[in-house]
Backbone as CSV, one residue per row, in Angstrom:
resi,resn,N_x,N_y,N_z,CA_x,CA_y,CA_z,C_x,C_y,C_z
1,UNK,-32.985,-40.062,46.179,-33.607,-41.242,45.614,-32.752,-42.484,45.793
2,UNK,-31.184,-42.490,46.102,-30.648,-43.656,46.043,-30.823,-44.118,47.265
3,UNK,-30.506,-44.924,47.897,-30.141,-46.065,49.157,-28.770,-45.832,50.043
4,UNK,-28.215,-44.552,49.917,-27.110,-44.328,50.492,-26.969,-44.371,51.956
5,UNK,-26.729,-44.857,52.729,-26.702,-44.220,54.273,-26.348,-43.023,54.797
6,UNK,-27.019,-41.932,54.390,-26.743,-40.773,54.625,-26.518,-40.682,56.252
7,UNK,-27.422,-41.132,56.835,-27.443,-40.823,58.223,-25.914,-41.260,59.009
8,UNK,-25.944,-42.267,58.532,-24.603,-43.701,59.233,-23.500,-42.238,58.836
9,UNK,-23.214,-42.291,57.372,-21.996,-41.475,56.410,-22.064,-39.887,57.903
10,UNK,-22.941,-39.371,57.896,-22.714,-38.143,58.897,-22.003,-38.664,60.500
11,UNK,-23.037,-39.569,60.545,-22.242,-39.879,62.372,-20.766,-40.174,62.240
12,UNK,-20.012,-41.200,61.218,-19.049,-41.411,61.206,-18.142,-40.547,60.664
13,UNK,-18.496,-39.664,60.044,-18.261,-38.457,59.534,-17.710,-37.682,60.856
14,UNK,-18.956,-37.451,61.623,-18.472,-36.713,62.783,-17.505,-36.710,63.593
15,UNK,-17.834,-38.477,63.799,-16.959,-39.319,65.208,-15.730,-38.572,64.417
16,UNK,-15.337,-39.343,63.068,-13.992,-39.103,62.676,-13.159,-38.173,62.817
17,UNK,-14.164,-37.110,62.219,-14.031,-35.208,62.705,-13.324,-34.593,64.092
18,UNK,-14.031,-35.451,64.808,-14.428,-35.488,66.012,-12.415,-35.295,66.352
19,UNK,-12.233,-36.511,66.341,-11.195,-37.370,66.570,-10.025,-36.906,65.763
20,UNK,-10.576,-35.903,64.578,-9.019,-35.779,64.050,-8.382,-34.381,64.906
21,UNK,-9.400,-33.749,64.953,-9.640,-32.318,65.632,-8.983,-32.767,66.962
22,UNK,-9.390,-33.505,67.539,-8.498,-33.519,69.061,-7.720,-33.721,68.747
23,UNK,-7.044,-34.866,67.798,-5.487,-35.376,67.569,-4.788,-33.767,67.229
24,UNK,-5.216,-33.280,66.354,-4.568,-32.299,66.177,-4.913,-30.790,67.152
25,UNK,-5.640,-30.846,68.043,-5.428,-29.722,69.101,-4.233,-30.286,70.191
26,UNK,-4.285,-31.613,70.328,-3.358,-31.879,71.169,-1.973,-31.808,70.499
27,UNK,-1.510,-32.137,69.371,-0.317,-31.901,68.835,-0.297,-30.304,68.968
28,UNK,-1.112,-29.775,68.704,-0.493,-27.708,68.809,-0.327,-27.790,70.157
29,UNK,-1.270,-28.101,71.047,-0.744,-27.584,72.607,0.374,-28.013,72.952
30,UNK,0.860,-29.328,72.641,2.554,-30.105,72.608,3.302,-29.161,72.163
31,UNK,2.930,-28.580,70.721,3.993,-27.834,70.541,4.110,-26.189,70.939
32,UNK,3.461,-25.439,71.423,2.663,-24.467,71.635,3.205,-23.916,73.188
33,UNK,3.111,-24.900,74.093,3.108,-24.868,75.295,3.943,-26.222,75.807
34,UNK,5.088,-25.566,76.274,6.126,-26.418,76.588,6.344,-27.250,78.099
35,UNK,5.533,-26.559,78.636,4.722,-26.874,80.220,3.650,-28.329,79.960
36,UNK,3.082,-28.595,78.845,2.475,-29.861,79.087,3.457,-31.072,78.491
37,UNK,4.827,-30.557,77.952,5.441,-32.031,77.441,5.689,-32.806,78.821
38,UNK,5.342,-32.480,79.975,6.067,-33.318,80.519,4.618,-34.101,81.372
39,UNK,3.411,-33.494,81.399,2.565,-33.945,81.639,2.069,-34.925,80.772
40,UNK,1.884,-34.468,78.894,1.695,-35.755,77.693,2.541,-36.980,78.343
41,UNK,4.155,-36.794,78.976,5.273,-38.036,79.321,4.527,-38.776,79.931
42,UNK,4.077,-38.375,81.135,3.690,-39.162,82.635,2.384,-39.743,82.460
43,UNK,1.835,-39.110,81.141,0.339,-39.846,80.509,0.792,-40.635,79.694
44,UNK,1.562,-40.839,78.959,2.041,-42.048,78.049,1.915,-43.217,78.730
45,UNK,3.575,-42.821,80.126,4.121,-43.468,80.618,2.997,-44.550,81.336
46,UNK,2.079,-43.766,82.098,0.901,-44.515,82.883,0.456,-45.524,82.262
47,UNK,-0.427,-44.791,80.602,-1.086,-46.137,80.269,-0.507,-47.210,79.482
48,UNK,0.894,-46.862,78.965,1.355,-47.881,79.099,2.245,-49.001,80.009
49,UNK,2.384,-48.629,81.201,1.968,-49.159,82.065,0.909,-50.154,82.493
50,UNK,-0.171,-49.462,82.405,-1.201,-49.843,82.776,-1.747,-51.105,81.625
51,UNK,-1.379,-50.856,80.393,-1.498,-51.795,79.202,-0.445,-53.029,79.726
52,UNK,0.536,-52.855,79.784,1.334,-53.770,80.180,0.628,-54.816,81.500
53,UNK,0.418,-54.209,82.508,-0.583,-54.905,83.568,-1.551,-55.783,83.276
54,UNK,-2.276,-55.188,82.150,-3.228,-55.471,81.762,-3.019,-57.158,81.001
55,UNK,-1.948,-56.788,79.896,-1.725,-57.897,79.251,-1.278,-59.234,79.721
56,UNK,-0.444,-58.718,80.966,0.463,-59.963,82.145,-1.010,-60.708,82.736
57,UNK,-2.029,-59.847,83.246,-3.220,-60.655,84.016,-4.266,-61.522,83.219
58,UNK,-3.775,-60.963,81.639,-4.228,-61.602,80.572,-3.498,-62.691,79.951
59,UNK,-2.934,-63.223,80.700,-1.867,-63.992,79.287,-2.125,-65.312,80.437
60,UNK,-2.508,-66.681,79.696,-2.583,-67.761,80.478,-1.394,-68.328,80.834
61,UNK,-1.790,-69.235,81.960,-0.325,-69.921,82.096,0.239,-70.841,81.261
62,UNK,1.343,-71.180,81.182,1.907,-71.668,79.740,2.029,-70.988,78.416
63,UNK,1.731,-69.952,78.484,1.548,-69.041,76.872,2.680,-67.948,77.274
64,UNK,2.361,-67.964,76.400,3.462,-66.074,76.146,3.251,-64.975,75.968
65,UNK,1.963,-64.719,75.219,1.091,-63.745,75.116,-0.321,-63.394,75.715
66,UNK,-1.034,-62.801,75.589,-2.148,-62.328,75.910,-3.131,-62.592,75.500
67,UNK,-4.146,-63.745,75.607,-5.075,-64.109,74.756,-6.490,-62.243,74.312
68,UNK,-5.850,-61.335,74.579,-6.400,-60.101,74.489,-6.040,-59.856,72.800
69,UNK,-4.943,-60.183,72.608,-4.188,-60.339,71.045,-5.380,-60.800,70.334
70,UNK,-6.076,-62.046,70.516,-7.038,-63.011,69.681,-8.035,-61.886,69.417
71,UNK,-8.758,-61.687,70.716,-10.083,-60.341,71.057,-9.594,-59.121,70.303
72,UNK,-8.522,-58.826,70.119,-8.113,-57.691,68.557,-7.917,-58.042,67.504
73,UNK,-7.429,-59.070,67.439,-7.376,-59.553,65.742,-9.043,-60.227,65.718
74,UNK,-10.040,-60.463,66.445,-11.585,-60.724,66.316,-11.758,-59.566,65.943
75,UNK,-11.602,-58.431,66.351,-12.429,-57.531,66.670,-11.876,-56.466,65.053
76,UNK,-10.524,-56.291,64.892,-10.182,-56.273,63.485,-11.053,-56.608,62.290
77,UNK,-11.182,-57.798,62.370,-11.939,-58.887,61.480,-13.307,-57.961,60.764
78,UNK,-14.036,-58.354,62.305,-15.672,-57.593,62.733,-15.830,-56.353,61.944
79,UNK,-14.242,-55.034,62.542,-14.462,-53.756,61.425,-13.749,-53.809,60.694
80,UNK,-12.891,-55.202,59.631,-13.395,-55.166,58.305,-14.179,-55.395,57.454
81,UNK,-14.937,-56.525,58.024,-16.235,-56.967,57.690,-17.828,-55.701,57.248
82,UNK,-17.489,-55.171,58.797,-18.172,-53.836,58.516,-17.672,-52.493,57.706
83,UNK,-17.029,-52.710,57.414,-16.509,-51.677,56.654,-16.505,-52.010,55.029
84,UNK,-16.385,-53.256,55.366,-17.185,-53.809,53.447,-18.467,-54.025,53.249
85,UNK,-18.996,-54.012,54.210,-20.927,-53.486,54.072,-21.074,-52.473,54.182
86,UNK,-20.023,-51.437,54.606,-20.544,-49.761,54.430,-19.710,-49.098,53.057
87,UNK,-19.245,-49.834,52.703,-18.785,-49.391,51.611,-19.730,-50.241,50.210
88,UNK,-19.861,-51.352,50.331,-21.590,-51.877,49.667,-22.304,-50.989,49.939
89,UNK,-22.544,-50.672,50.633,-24.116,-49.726,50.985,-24.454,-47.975,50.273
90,UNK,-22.736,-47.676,49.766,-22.480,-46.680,49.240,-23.536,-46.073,47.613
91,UNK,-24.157,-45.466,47.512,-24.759,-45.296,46.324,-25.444,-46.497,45.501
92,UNK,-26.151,-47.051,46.366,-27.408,-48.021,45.513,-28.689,-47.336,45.923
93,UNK,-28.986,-48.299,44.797,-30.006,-48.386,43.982,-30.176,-47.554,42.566
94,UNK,-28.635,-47.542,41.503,-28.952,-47.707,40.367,-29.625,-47.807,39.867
95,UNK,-30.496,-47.886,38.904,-31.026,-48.875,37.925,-30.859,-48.502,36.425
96,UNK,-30.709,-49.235,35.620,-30.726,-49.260,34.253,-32.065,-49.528,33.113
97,UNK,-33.160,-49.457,33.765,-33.827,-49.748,32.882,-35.596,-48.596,33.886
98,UNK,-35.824,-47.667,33.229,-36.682,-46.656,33.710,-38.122,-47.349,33.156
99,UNK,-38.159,-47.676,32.607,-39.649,-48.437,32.671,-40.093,-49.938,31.854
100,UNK,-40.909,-50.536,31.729,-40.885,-52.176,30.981,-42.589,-52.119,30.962
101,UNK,-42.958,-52.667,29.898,-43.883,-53.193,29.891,-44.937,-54.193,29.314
102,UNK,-45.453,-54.773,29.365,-45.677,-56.593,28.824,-46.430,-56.054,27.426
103,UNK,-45.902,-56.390,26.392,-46.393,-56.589,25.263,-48.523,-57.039,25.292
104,UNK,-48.965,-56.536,24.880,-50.077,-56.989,24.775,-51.058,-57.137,23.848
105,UNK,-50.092,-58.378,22.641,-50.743,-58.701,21.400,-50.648,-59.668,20.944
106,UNK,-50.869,-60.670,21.652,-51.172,-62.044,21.916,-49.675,-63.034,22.195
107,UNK,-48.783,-62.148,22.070,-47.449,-62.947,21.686,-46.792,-62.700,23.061
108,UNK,-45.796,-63.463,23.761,-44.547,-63.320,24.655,-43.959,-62.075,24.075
109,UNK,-43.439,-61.332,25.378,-42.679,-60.259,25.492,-42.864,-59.166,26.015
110,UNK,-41.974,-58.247,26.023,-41.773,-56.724,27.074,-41.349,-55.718,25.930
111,UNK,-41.597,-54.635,26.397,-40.904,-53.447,26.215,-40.101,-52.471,27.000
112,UNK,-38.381,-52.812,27.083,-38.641,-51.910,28.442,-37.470,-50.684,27.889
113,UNK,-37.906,-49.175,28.351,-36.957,-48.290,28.174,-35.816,-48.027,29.124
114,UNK,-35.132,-47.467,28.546,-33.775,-47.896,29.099,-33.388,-46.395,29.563
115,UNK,-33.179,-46.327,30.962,-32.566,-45.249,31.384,-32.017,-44.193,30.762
116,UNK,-30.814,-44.944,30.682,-29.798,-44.123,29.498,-30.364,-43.499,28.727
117,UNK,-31.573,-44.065,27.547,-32.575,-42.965,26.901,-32.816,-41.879,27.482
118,UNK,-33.464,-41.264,28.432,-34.138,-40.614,28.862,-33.101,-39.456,30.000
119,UNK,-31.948,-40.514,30.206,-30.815,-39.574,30.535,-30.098,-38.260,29.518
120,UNK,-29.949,-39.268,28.269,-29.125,-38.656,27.584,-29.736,-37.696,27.129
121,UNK,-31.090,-37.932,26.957,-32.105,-36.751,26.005,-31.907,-35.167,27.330
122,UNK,-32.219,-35.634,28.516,-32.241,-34.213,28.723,-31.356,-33.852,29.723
123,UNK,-30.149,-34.563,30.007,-28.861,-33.944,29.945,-28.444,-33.084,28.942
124,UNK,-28.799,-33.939,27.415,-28.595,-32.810,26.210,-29.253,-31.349,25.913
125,UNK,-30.504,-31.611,26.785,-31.492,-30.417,26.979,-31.137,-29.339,28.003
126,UNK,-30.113,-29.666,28.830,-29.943,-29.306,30.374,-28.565,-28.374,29.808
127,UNK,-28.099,-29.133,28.843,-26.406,-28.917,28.422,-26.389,-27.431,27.393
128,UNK,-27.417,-27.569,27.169,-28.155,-26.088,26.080,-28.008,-24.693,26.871
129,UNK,-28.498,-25.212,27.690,-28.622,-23.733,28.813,-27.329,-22.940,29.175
130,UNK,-27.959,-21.833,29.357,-26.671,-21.155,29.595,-26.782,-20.714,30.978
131,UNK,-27.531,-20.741,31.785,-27.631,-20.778,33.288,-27.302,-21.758,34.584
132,UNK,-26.557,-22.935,33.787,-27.024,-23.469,34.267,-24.946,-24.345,33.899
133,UNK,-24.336,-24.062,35.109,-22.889,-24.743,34.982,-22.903,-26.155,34.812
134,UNK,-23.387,-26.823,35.486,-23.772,-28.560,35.171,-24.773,-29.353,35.738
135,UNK,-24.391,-30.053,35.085,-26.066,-30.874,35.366,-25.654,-32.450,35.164
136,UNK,-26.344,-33.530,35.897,-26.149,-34.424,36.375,-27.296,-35.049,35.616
137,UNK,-27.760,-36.436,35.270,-29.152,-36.861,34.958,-28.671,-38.158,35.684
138,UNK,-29.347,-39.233,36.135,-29.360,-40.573,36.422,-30.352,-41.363,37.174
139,UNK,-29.973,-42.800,36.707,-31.797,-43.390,36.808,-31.523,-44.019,38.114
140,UNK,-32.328,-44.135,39.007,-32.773,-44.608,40.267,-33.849,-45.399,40.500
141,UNK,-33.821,-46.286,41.547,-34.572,-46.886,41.854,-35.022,-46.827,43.454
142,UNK,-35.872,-46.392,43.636,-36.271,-45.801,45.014,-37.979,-46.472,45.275
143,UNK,-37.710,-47.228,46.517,-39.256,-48.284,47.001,-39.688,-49.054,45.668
144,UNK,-38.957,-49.340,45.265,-39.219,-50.409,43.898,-40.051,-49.759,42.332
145,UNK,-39.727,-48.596,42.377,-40.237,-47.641,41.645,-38.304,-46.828,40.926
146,UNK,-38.336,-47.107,39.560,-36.903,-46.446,38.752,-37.993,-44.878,38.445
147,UNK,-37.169,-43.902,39.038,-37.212,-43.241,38.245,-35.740,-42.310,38.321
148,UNK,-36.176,-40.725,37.676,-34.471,-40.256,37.527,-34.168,-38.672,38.405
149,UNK,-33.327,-38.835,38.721,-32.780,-37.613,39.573,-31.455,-36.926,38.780
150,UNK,-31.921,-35.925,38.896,-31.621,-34.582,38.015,-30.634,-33.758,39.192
151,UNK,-29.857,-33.292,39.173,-28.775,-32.370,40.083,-27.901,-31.092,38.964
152,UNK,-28.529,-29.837,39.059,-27.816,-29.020,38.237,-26.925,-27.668,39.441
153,UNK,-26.356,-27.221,39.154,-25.602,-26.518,39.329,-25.827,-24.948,38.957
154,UNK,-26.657,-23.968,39.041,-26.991,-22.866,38.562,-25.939,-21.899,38.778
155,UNK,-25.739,-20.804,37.762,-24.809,-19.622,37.884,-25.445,-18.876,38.518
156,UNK,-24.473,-17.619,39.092,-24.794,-16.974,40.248,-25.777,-16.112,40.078
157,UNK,-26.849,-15.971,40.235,-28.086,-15.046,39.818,-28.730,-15.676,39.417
158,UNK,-29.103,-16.833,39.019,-30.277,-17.679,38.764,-30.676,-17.913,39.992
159,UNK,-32.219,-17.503,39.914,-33.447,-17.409,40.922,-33.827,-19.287,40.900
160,UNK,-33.466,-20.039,42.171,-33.641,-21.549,42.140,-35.255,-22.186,41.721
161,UNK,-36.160,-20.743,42.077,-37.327,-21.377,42.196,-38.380,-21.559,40.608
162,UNK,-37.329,-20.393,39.653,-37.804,-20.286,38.165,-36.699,-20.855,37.726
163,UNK,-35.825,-21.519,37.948,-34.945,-22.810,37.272,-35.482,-23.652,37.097
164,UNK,-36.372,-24.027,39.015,-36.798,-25.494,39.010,-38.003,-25.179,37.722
165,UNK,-39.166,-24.403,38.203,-40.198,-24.413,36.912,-39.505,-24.640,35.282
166,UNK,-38.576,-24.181,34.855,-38.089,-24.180,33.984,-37.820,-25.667,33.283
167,UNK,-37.159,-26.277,34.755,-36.574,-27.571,34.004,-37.805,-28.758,34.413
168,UNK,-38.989,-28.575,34.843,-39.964,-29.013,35.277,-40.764,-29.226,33.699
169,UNK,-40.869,-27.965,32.942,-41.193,-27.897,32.000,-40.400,-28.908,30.797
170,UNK,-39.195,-29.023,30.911,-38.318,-29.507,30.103,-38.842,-30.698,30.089
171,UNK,-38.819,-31.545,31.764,-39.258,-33.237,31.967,-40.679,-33.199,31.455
172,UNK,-41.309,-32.306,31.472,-42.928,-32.803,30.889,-42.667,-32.768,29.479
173,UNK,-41.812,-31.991,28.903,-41.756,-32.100,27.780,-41.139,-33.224,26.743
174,UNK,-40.037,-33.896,27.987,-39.363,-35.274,27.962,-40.553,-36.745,27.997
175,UNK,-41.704,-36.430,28.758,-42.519,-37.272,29.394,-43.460,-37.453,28.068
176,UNK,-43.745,-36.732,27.286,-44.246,-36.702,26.144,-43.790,-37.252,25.061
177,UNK,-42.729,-37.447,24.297,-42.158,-37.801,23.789,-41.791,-39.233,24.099
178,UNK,-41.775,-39.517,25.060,-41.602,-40.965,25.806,-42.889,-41.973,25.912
179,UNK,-44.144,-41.088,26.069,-45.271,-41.350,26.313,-45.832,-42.039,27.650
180,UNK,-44.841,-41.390,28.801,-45.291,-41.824,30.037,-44.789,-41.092,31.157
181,UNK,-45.536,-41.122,31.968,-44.790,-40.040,33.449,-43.929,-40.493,34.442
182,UNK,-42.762,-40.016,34.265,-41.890,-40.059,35.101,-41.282,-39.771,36.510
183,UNK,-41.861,-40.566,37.231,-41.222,-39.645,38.764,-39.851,-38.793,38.936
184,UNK,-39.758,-37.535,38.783,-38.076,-37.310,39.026,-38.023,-35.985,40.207
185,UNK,-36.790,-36.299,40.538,-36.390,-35.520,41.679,-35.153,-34.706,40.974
186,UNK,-35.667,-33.037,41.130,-34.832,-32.077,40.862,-34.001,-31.884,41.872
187,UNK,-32.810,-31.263,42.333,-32.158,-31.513,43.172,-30.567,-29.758,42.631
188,UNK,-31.485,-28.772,42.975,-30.647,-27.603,42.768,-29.367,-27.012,43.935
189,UNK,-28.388,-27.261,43.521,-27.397,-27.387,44.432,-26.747,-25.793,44.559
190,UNK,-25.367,-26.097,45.002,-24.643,-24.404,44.500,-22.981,-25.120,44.830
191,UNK,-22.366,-23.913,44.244,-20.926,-24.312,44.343,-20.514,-22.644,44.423
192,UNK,-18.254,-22.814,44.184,-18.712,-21.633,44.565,-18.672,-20.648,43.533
193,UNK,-19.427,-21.158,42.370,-19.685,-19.642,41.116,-21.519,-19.840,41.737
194,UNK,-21.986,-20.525,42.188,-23.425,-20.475,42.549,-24.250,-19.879,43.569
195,UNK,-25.307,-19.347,43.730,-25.516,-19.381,44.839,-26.744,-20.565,45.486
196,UNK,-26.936,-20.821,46.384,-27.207,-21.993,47.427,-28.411,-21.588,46.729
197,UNK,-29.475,-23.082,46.377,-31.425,-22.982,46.012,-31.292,-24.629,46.458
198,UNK,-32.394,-24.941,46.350,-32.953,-26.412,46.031,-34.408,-26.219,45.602
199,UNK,-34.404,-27.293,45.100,-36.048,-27.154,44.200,-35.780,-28.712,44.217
200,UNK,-37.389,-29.217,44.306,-37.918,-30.834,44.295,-38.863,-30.829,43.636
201,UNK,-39.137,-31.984,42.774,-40.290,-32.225,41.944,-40.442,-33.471,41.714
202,UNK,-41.625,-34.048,42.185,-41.564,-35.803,42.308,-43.397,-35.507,42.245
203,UNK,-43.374,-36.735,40.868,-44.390,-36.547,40.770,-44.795,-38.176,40.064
């Protein structure tokens, strides 16, 4: 239900993966196999070399440096810039307030319920159970619609698909008491006293 960049978070995830995994296969074969230290040398040696070349055909006349320096400290800039919009982009769409609605008795004003209500009630309901290691409640706002997403944690032998009914029952029973229907997304996870379910309920 939130606004996270799940997709973006995996690729860079990967690349990173990607990249630590070689760094570190190439450090074991360095150390591992004593036949490529001298091949890693003559690969150093090259591209920096070749960096050096690079920077001399780059550097104007009259200067001292490499106007290539500027094009990295730009380019620096660019992925910090981006890197403070992917870190903004991290877990929104909050919201604090699960429903509002206009007074309608001749006078100015709203009514609006407040997340947190409706959190706390059946987190406290969720917290009862004995099947059930933890549980998460929180309000969301997903296509301009708050509602709340639920994430529990089941012990090992709880069947995911008579949890979800279970706690399905709980939110209707929450929805009543409130006097209105709530969109929520169940969200049955596992860890490792759990075993692996998911169950969804959006309604």
């Amino acid at each position: 239900m939130n606004q996270t960049p799940r997709t973006l978070n995996r690729i860079l995830l990967a690349i990173i993966g990607l990249a630590l995994a070689l760094a570190g296969g190439l450090a074991v074969a360095l150390a591992a196999v004593p036949g490529l230290s001298g091949w890693w040398r003559l690969t150093t040696e090259r591209a920096g070399a070749a960096v050096e070349s690079l920077l001399v055909a780059t550097t104007l006349p009259g200067q001292r440096d490499s106007w290539l320096w500027i094009v990295l400290a730009l380019a620096t800039l660019l992925v910090l810039l981006g890197m403070i919009v992917w870190i903004a982009q991290q877990g929104r769409g909050r919201a604090s307030t699960l429903a509002a609605d206009d007074v309608d008795d001749g006078g100015p004003g709203s009514v609006a319920l407040s997340g947190a209500l409706a959190e706390q009630a059946l987190r406290g309901a969720l917290a009862e159970r004995t099947d059930i290691v933890h549980a998460t409640v929180a309000t969301y706002e997903y296509r301009g619609m708050p509602g709340l997403r639920v994430k529990v944690l089941p012990r090992k032998g709880v069947a995911p698909q008579v949890l979800a009914e279970q706690i399905s029952d709980q939110i209707e029973a929450l929805e009543l008491v409130l006097g209105r229907q709530i969109p929520v997304v169940v969200s049955i996870g596992a860890s490792a006293r759990t075993r692996l379910g998911r169950g969804d309920r959006v309604h």
